[in-house]
Amino acid sequence: GMQPHLQALLSLYKHFCPELVSITLPGRVKTYFKNSEGPWKAAINAIRRRNQEKSPVSQPLLLGTAQHQSRKRKWNTQLILPASSASTNDLAEVKDKNSDLYSISESFPVEQLQTFSQLLQNIHHLELPSQMGSVLTHPLLLHYMNCIKDESIYLRLHYWMGQTLQEECTWCVVDSSQYEEEFKDFLEIVHKTECFLQEGFSSCEEFLYRSLPFWDGFCCRSQVLRLMTWIPLSSFSEMKSHLYGPLAQLFFTSSLYFKCSVLESLKELLQNWLNWHVIQLDSESDS
């Protein structure tokens, strides 16, 4: 039978080499092979490093050592589109010769996509960027995702976003407090994208379920609560253990403002669910 871990591996094979996997796999694959000790090890290392900094004995040992290099960012707050596979000169020559033939027979590079009319004319020949993170800040590409329900696009974005959220989470990664503002900006971009698509990302759901037990209720509060409003519909038992349980521990020990914020987020979550059901019923009646 289909085992969960084999299903996760097959989904990776199908993503990179779809011709090797002929069976049908669900588009929403959860993260397996998780390392549950990561946040605890990060917290222990942070306390150990803080104690070493306070100790007078350890101070001479730090003299003359090279400064710690900042981590290379895996994402950019500003949109940086990668270059197309074809050279710019070749694309310009082909487009000058026959723009109609170019739009019909050739793939349209995303860096030349500027207007909505260009999107409509080349919607079936659009060449998506190699870095899927740039889609989040490109409204025309978000329109494309809404119109073209391509499973590979969502899978590429799911893997990239899941990895980025896991690596950049401020309260689960040691020495990331200096990047808290950047992480807030990234969460804001993800939330705006979900509002635009009127749909939540499964990678955000996995991120919340995995990180909420370690959340202090203060770091990136508004951004985390906004992401909660777009959690996809799932079973009550799953949400009770992964969402309501960690929130209840913070709810009863936090301020009145936090309590009201949580209730407001849950209300918006219910509204999004109801809107999703209405859309599903309308589509079923039309079919």
Short mmCIF file of C-alpha atoms in Angstrom, two decimals:
data_model
loop_
_atom_site.label_atom_id
_atom_site.label_comp_id
_atom_site.label_asym_id
_atom_site.label_seq_id
_atom_site.Cartn_x
_atom_site.Cartn_y
_atom_site.Cartn_z
CA GLY A 1 0.00 0.00 0.00
CA MET A 2 0.89 3.66 -0.14
CA GLN A 3 3.02 4.47 2.89
CA PRO A 4 3.29 8.12 3.95
CA HIS A 5 7.10 8.25 3.74
CA LEU A 6 7.14 6.55 0.34
CA GLN A 7 4.46 8.96 -0.80
CA ALA A 8 6.64 11.90 0.26
CA LEU A 9 9.63 10.50 -1.66
CA LEU A 10 7.54 9.77 -4.74
CA SER A 11 6.20 13.32 -4.71
CA LEU A 12 9.79 14.60 -4.84
CA TYR A 13 10.60 12.28 -7.73
CA LYS A 14 7.47 13.40 -9.56
CA HIS A 15 8.37 17.04 -8.99
CA PHE A 16 11.86 16.76 -10.53
CA CYS A 17 11.35 13.82 -12.92
CA PRO A 18 7.60 13.52 -13.63
CA GLU A 19 8.19 11.00 -16.43
CA LEU A 20 9.46 8.46 -13.88
CA VAL A 21 6.30 8.46 -11.72
CA SER A 22 3.09 7.49 -13.49
CA ILE A 23 0.80 7.09 -10.47
CA THR A 24 -1.45 9.86 -9.20
CA LEU A 25 -0.29 11.54 -5.99
CA PRO A 26 -2.18 14.09 -3.87
CA GLY A 27 -1.09 17.67 -4.39
CA ARG A 28 -0.92 18.33 -0.69
CA VAL A 29 1.92 16.30 0.84
CA LYS A 30 2.90 16.89 4.44
CA THR A 31 6.46 17.18 5.67
CA TYR A 32 7.89 13.88 6.85
CA PHE A 33 11.40 13.11 8.13
CA LYS A 34 11.19 16.00 10.59
CA ASN A 35 13.86 16.66 13.21
CA SER A 36 11.89 17.38 16.38
CA GLU A 37 15.01 18.13 18.44
CA GLY A 38 16.03 21.16 16.37
CA PRO A 39 14.33 23.91 18.42
CA TRP A 40 15.49 22.41 21.72
CA LYS A 41 19.10 22.18 20.53
CA ALA A 42 18.89 25.76 19.25
CA ALA A 43 17.62 26.98 22.64
CA ILE A 44 20.35 25.12 24.53
CA ASN A 45 23.05 26.52 22.23
CA ALA A 46 21.67 30.04 22.68
CA ILE A 47 21.80 29.75 26.50
CA ARG A 48 25.31 28.24 26.36
CA ARG A 49 26.56 31.03 24.11
CA ARG A 50 24.96 33.70 26.29
CA ASN A 51 26.61 32.27 29.40
CA GLN A 52 29.99 32.19 27.67
CA GLU A 53 29.67 35.85 26.74
CA LYS A 54 29.00 36.77 30.40
CA SER A 55 31.91 34.68 31.71
CA PRO A 56 35.14 36.72 32.18
CA VAL A 57 37.28 33.65 31.44
CA SER A 58 35.91 33.20 27.99
CA GLN A 59 36.52 36.81 26.93
CA PRO A 60 40.29 36.47 26.15
CA LEU A 61 39.57 33.38 24.06
CA LEU A 62 37.38 35.43 21.74
CA LEU A 63 40.11 38.00 20.97
CA GLY A 64 41.60 37.73 17.52
CA THR A 65 38.95 35.37 16.19
CA ALA A 66 37.17 36.12 12.97
CA GLN A 67 33.76 37.68 13.20
CA HIS A 68 30.79 35.48 12.52
CA GLN A 69 29.58 35.87 8.97
CA SER A 70 25.91 36.65 8.59
CA ARG A 71 23.83 33.95 6.98
CA LYS A 72 23.07 34.26 3.32
CA ARG A 73 19.44 35.10 2.86
CA LYS A 74 17.35 32.50 1.09
CA TRP A 75 14.78 35.03 -0.08
CA ASN A 76 14.56 38.67 -1.06
CA THR A 77 12.07 41.23 0.16
CA GLN A 78 12.26 42.93 -3.23
CA LEU A 79 11.31 41.23 -6.45
CA ILE A 80 14.38 40.05 -8.38
CA LEU A 81 13.41 38.09 -11.46
CA PRO A 82 16.02 35.70 -12.86
CA ALA A 83 17.15 35.97 -16.45
CA SER A 84 15.47 33.89 -19.10
CA SER A 85 17.16 30.89 -20.65
CA ALA A 86 17.42 32.74 -23.93
CA SER A 87 19.67 35.77 -24.30
CA THR A 88 18.13 39.22 -24.33
CA ASN A 89 19.52 40.05 -27.78
CA ASP A 90 18.07 36.92 -29.33
CA LEU A 91 14.68 37.63 -27.77
CA ALA A 92 14.71 41.20 -29.07
CA GLU A 93 15.60 40.10 -32.59
CA VAL A 94 12.84 37.51 -32.72
CA LYS A 95 10.30 39.94 -31.29
CA ASP A 96 11.20 42.63 -33.81
CA LYS A 97 10.86 40.25 -36.72
CA ASN A 98 7.39 39.06 -35.90
CA SER A 99 5.75 39.87 -32.59
CA ASP A 100 2.64 37.80 -33.34
CA LEU A 101 4.65 34.72 -34.22
CA TYR A 102 6.75 35.26 -31.11
CA SER A 103 3.73 35.32 -28.82
CA ILE A 104 2.25 32.18 -30.39
CA SER A 105 5.15 29.83 -31.02
CA GLU A 106 7.80 30.83 -28.49
CA SER A 107 7.77 30.81 -24.71
CA PHE A 108 7.31 34.26 -23.22
CA PRO A 109 10.01 35.18 -20.66
CA VAL A 110 8.65 36.47 -17.39
CA GLU A 111 11.02 39.44 -17.22
CA GLN A 112 9.21 40.95 -20.22
CA LEU A 113 5.79 40.60 -18.62
CA GLN A 114 4.69 44.15 -17.81
CA THR A 115 0.95 44.50 -18.53
CA PHE A 116 -2.20 42.46 -18.06
CA SER A 117 -2.80 42.37 -21.81
CA GLN A 118 0.59 40.71 -22.28
CA LEU A 119 -0.45 38.10 -19.74
CA LEU A 120 -3.67 37.36 -21.65
CA GLN A 121 -1.88 37.09 -24.99
CA ASN A 122 0.86 34.81 -23.71
CA ILE A 123 -0.84 32.97 -20.86
CA HIS A 124 -0.20 29.55 -22.44
CA HIS A 125 3.41 30.35 -23.36
CA LEU A 126 4.61 31.97 -20.18
CA GLU A 127 8.04 30.95 -18.93
CA LEU A 128 8.00 30.99 -15.13
CA PRO A 129 11.12 32.06 -13.19
CA SER A 130 13.48 29.46 -11.79
CA GLN A 131 13.17 31.12 -8.36
CA MET A 132 9.53 30.60 -7.37
CA GLY A 133 9.84 33.07 -4.50
CA SER A 134 9.67 35.96 -6.97
CA VAL A 135 6.07 34.98 -7.78
CA LEU A 136 4.92 36.22 -4.37
CA THR A 137 5.57 39.86 -5.25
CA HIS A 138 4.44 39.75 -8.88
CA PRO A 139 0.67 40.45 -9.24
CA LEU A 140 0.56 39.31 -12.87
CA LEU A 141 2.11 35.95 -12.00
CA LEU A 142 -0.39 35.59 -9.17
CA HIS A 143 -3.17 36.13 -11.71
CA TYR A 144 -1.52 33.41 -13.79
CA MET A 145 -1.57 31.03 -10.81
CA ASN A 146 -5.27 31.73 -10.32
CA CYS A 147 -6.09 31.02 -13.96
CA ILE A 148 -3.75 28.10 -14.65
CA LYS A 149 -4.24 25.46 -12.00
CA ASP A 150 -0.89 23.75 -12.54
CA GLU A 151 0.06 21.33 -9.78
CA SER A 152 3.79 21.69 -10.47
CA ILE A 153 3.65 25.45 -9.76
CA TYR A 154 2.09 24.92 -6.34
CA LEU A 155 4.49 22.07 -5.56
CA ARG A 156 7.54 24.19 -6.42
CA LEU A 157 6.21 27.07 -4.33
CA HIS A 158 5.26 24.68 -1.50
CA TYR A 159 8.76 23.18 -1.22
CA TRP A 160 10.50 26.55 -1.44
CA MET A 161 8.22 28.29 1.05
CA GLY A 162 8.26 25.40 3.51
CA GLN A 163 12.05 25.33 3.54
CA THR A 164 12.28 29.12 3.88
CA LEU A 165 9.82 29.30 6.77
CA GLN A 166 11.61 26.51 8.60
CA GLU A 167 15.08 28.04 8.20
CA GLU A 168 14.12 31.66 8.92
CA CYS A 169 11.68 31.18 11.82
CA THR A 170 12.82 33.70 14.42
CA TRP A 171 11.85 31.74 17.54
CA CYS A 172 13.05 28.31 16.32
CA VAL A 173 16.48 29.21 14.94
CA VAL A 174 19.37 30.36 17.09
CA ASP A 175 21.00 33.77 16.40
CA SER A 176 18.09 34.95 14.23
CA SER A 177 16.82 37.82 16.40
CA GLN A 178 18.66 40.32 14.22
CA TYR A 179 16.61 39.12 11.25
CA GLU A 180 13.25 39.47 12.98
CA GLU A 181 12.18 42.49 10.91
CA GLU A 182 13.06 40.71 7.67
CA PHE A 183 11.09 37.66 8.78
CA LYS A 184 8.12 39.90 9.59
CA ASP A 185 8.29 41.40 6.11
CA PHE A 186 8.39 37.94 4.58
CA LEU A 187 5.35 36.80 6.56
CA GLU A 188 3.52 39.96 5.45
CA ILE A 189 4.28 39.13 1.80
CA VAL A 190 3.02 35.56 2.26
CA HIS A 191 -0.19 36.81 3.90
CA LYS A 192 -0.84 39.33 1.11
CA THR A 193 -0.36 36.55 -1.43
CA GLU A 194 -2.89 34.34 0.36
CA CYS A 195 -5.38 37.22 0.41
CA PHE A 196 -4.81 37.78 -3.30
CA LEU A 197 -5.32 34.11 -4.16
CA GLN A 198 -8.11 33.73 -1.58
CA GLU A 199 -6.44 30.48 -0.59
CA GLY A 200 -4.03 29.36 2.11
CA PHE A 201 -0.75 27.58 1.47
CA SER A 202 -0.32 24.11 2.94
CA SER A 203 3.32 24.96 3.70
CA CYS A 204 2.11 27.80 5.96
CA GLU A 205 -0.22 25.40 7.74
CA GLU A 206 2.65 22.97 8.37
CA PHE A 207 4.84 25.85 9.55
CA LEU A 208 2.21 27.02 12.06
CA TYR A 209 1.50 23.52 13.37
CA ARG A 210 5.23 22.84 13.79
CA SER A 211 6.27 26.20 15.32
CA LEU A 212 3.28 27.25 17.46
CA PRO A 213 4.28 24.98 20.40
CA PHE A 214 7.52 27.01 20.67
CA TRP A 215 5.95 30.42 20.05
CA ASP A 216 5.96 32.95 22.89
CA GLY A 217 2.89 34.81 21.60
CA PHE A 218 4.88 38.02 21.16
CA CYS A 219 7.37 37.59 18.32
CA CYS A 220 5.74 38.43 14.95
CA ARG A 221 2.36 38.31 16.68
CA SER A 222 0.21 40.10 14.11
CA GLN A 223 1.83 38.25 11.19
CA VAL A 224 1.36 34.80 12.78
CA LEU A 225 -2.29 35.50 13.65
CA ARG A 226 -2.93 36.68 10.09
CA LEU A 227 -1.47 33.48 8.67
CA MET A 228 -3.82 31.53 10.95
CA THR A 229 -6.84 33.00 9.16
CA TRP A 230 -5.94 31.15 5.93
CA ILE A 231 -5.33 27.65 7.31
CA PRO A 232 -6.91 25.16 4.87
CA LEU A 233 -9.90 23.20 6.08
CA SER A 234 -8.91 19.98 7.88
CA SER A 235 -10.24 17.61 10.54
CA PHE A 236 -11.15 18.99 13.95
CA SER A 237 -8.96 16.48 15.80
CA GLU A 238 -5.90 17.62 13.84
CA MET A 239 -6.61 21.29 14.43
CA LYS A 240 -7.36 20.70 18.12
CA SER A 241 -3.97 19.13 18.80
CA HIS A 242 -1.83 21.31 16.53
CA LEU A 243 -3.59 24.69 16.68
CA TYR A 244 -6.04 25.04 19.56
CA GLY A 245 -3.79 23.29 22.10
CA PRO A 246 -0.76 25.62 21.75
CA LEU A 247 -3.04 28.66 21.48
CA ALA A 248 -4.93 27.71 24.64
CA GLN A 249 -1.72 27.69 26.70
CA LEU A 250 -0.93 31.23 25.53
CA PHE A 251 -4.54 32.38 25.69
CA PHE A 252 -5.06 31.82 29.41
CA THR A 253 -1.73 33.35 30.42
CA SER A 254 -1.64 36.41 28.14
CA SER A 255 -3.12 39.89 28.14
CA LEU A 256 -6.62 40.89 27.16
CA TYR A 257 -5.31 42.33 23.89
CA PHE A 258 -3.83 38.97 22.91
CA LYS A 259 -7.08 37.19 23.77
CA CYS A 260 -9.06 39.57 21.56
CA SER A 261 -6.53 39.19 18.74
CA VAL A 262 -6.81 35.40 18.84
CA LEU A 263 -10.62 35.52 18.80
CA GLU A 264 -10.53 37.96 15.87
CA SER A 265 -8.23 35.64 13.93
CA LEU A 266 -10.44 32.62 14.57
CA LYS A 267 -13.47 34.63 13.43
CA GLU A 268 -11.72 35.51 10.15
CA LEU A 269 -10.69 31.85 9.79
CA LEU A 270 -14.34 30.81 10.03
CA GLN A 271 -15.35 33.47 7.49
CA ASN A 272 -12.74 32.22 5.01
CA TRP A 273 -13.98 28.66 5.45
CA LEU A 274 -17.59 29.72 4.80
CA ASN A 275 -16.57 31.67 1.69
CA TRP A 276 -14.65 28.65 0.43
CA HIS A 277 -17.73 26.43 0.91
CA VAL A 278 -19.91 28.90 -0.97
CA ILE A 279 -17.48 28.92 -3.90
CA GLN A 280 -17.35 25.12 -3.93
CA LEU A 281 -21.13 24.85 -3.92
CA ASP A 282 -21.41 27.36 -6.77
CA SER A 283 -18.86 25.48 -8.87
CA GLU A 284 -20.61 22.15 -8.24
CA SER A 285 -23.99 23.61 -9.21
CA ASP A 286 -22.52 25.07 -12.41
CA SER A 287 -20.98 21.75 -13.37
#
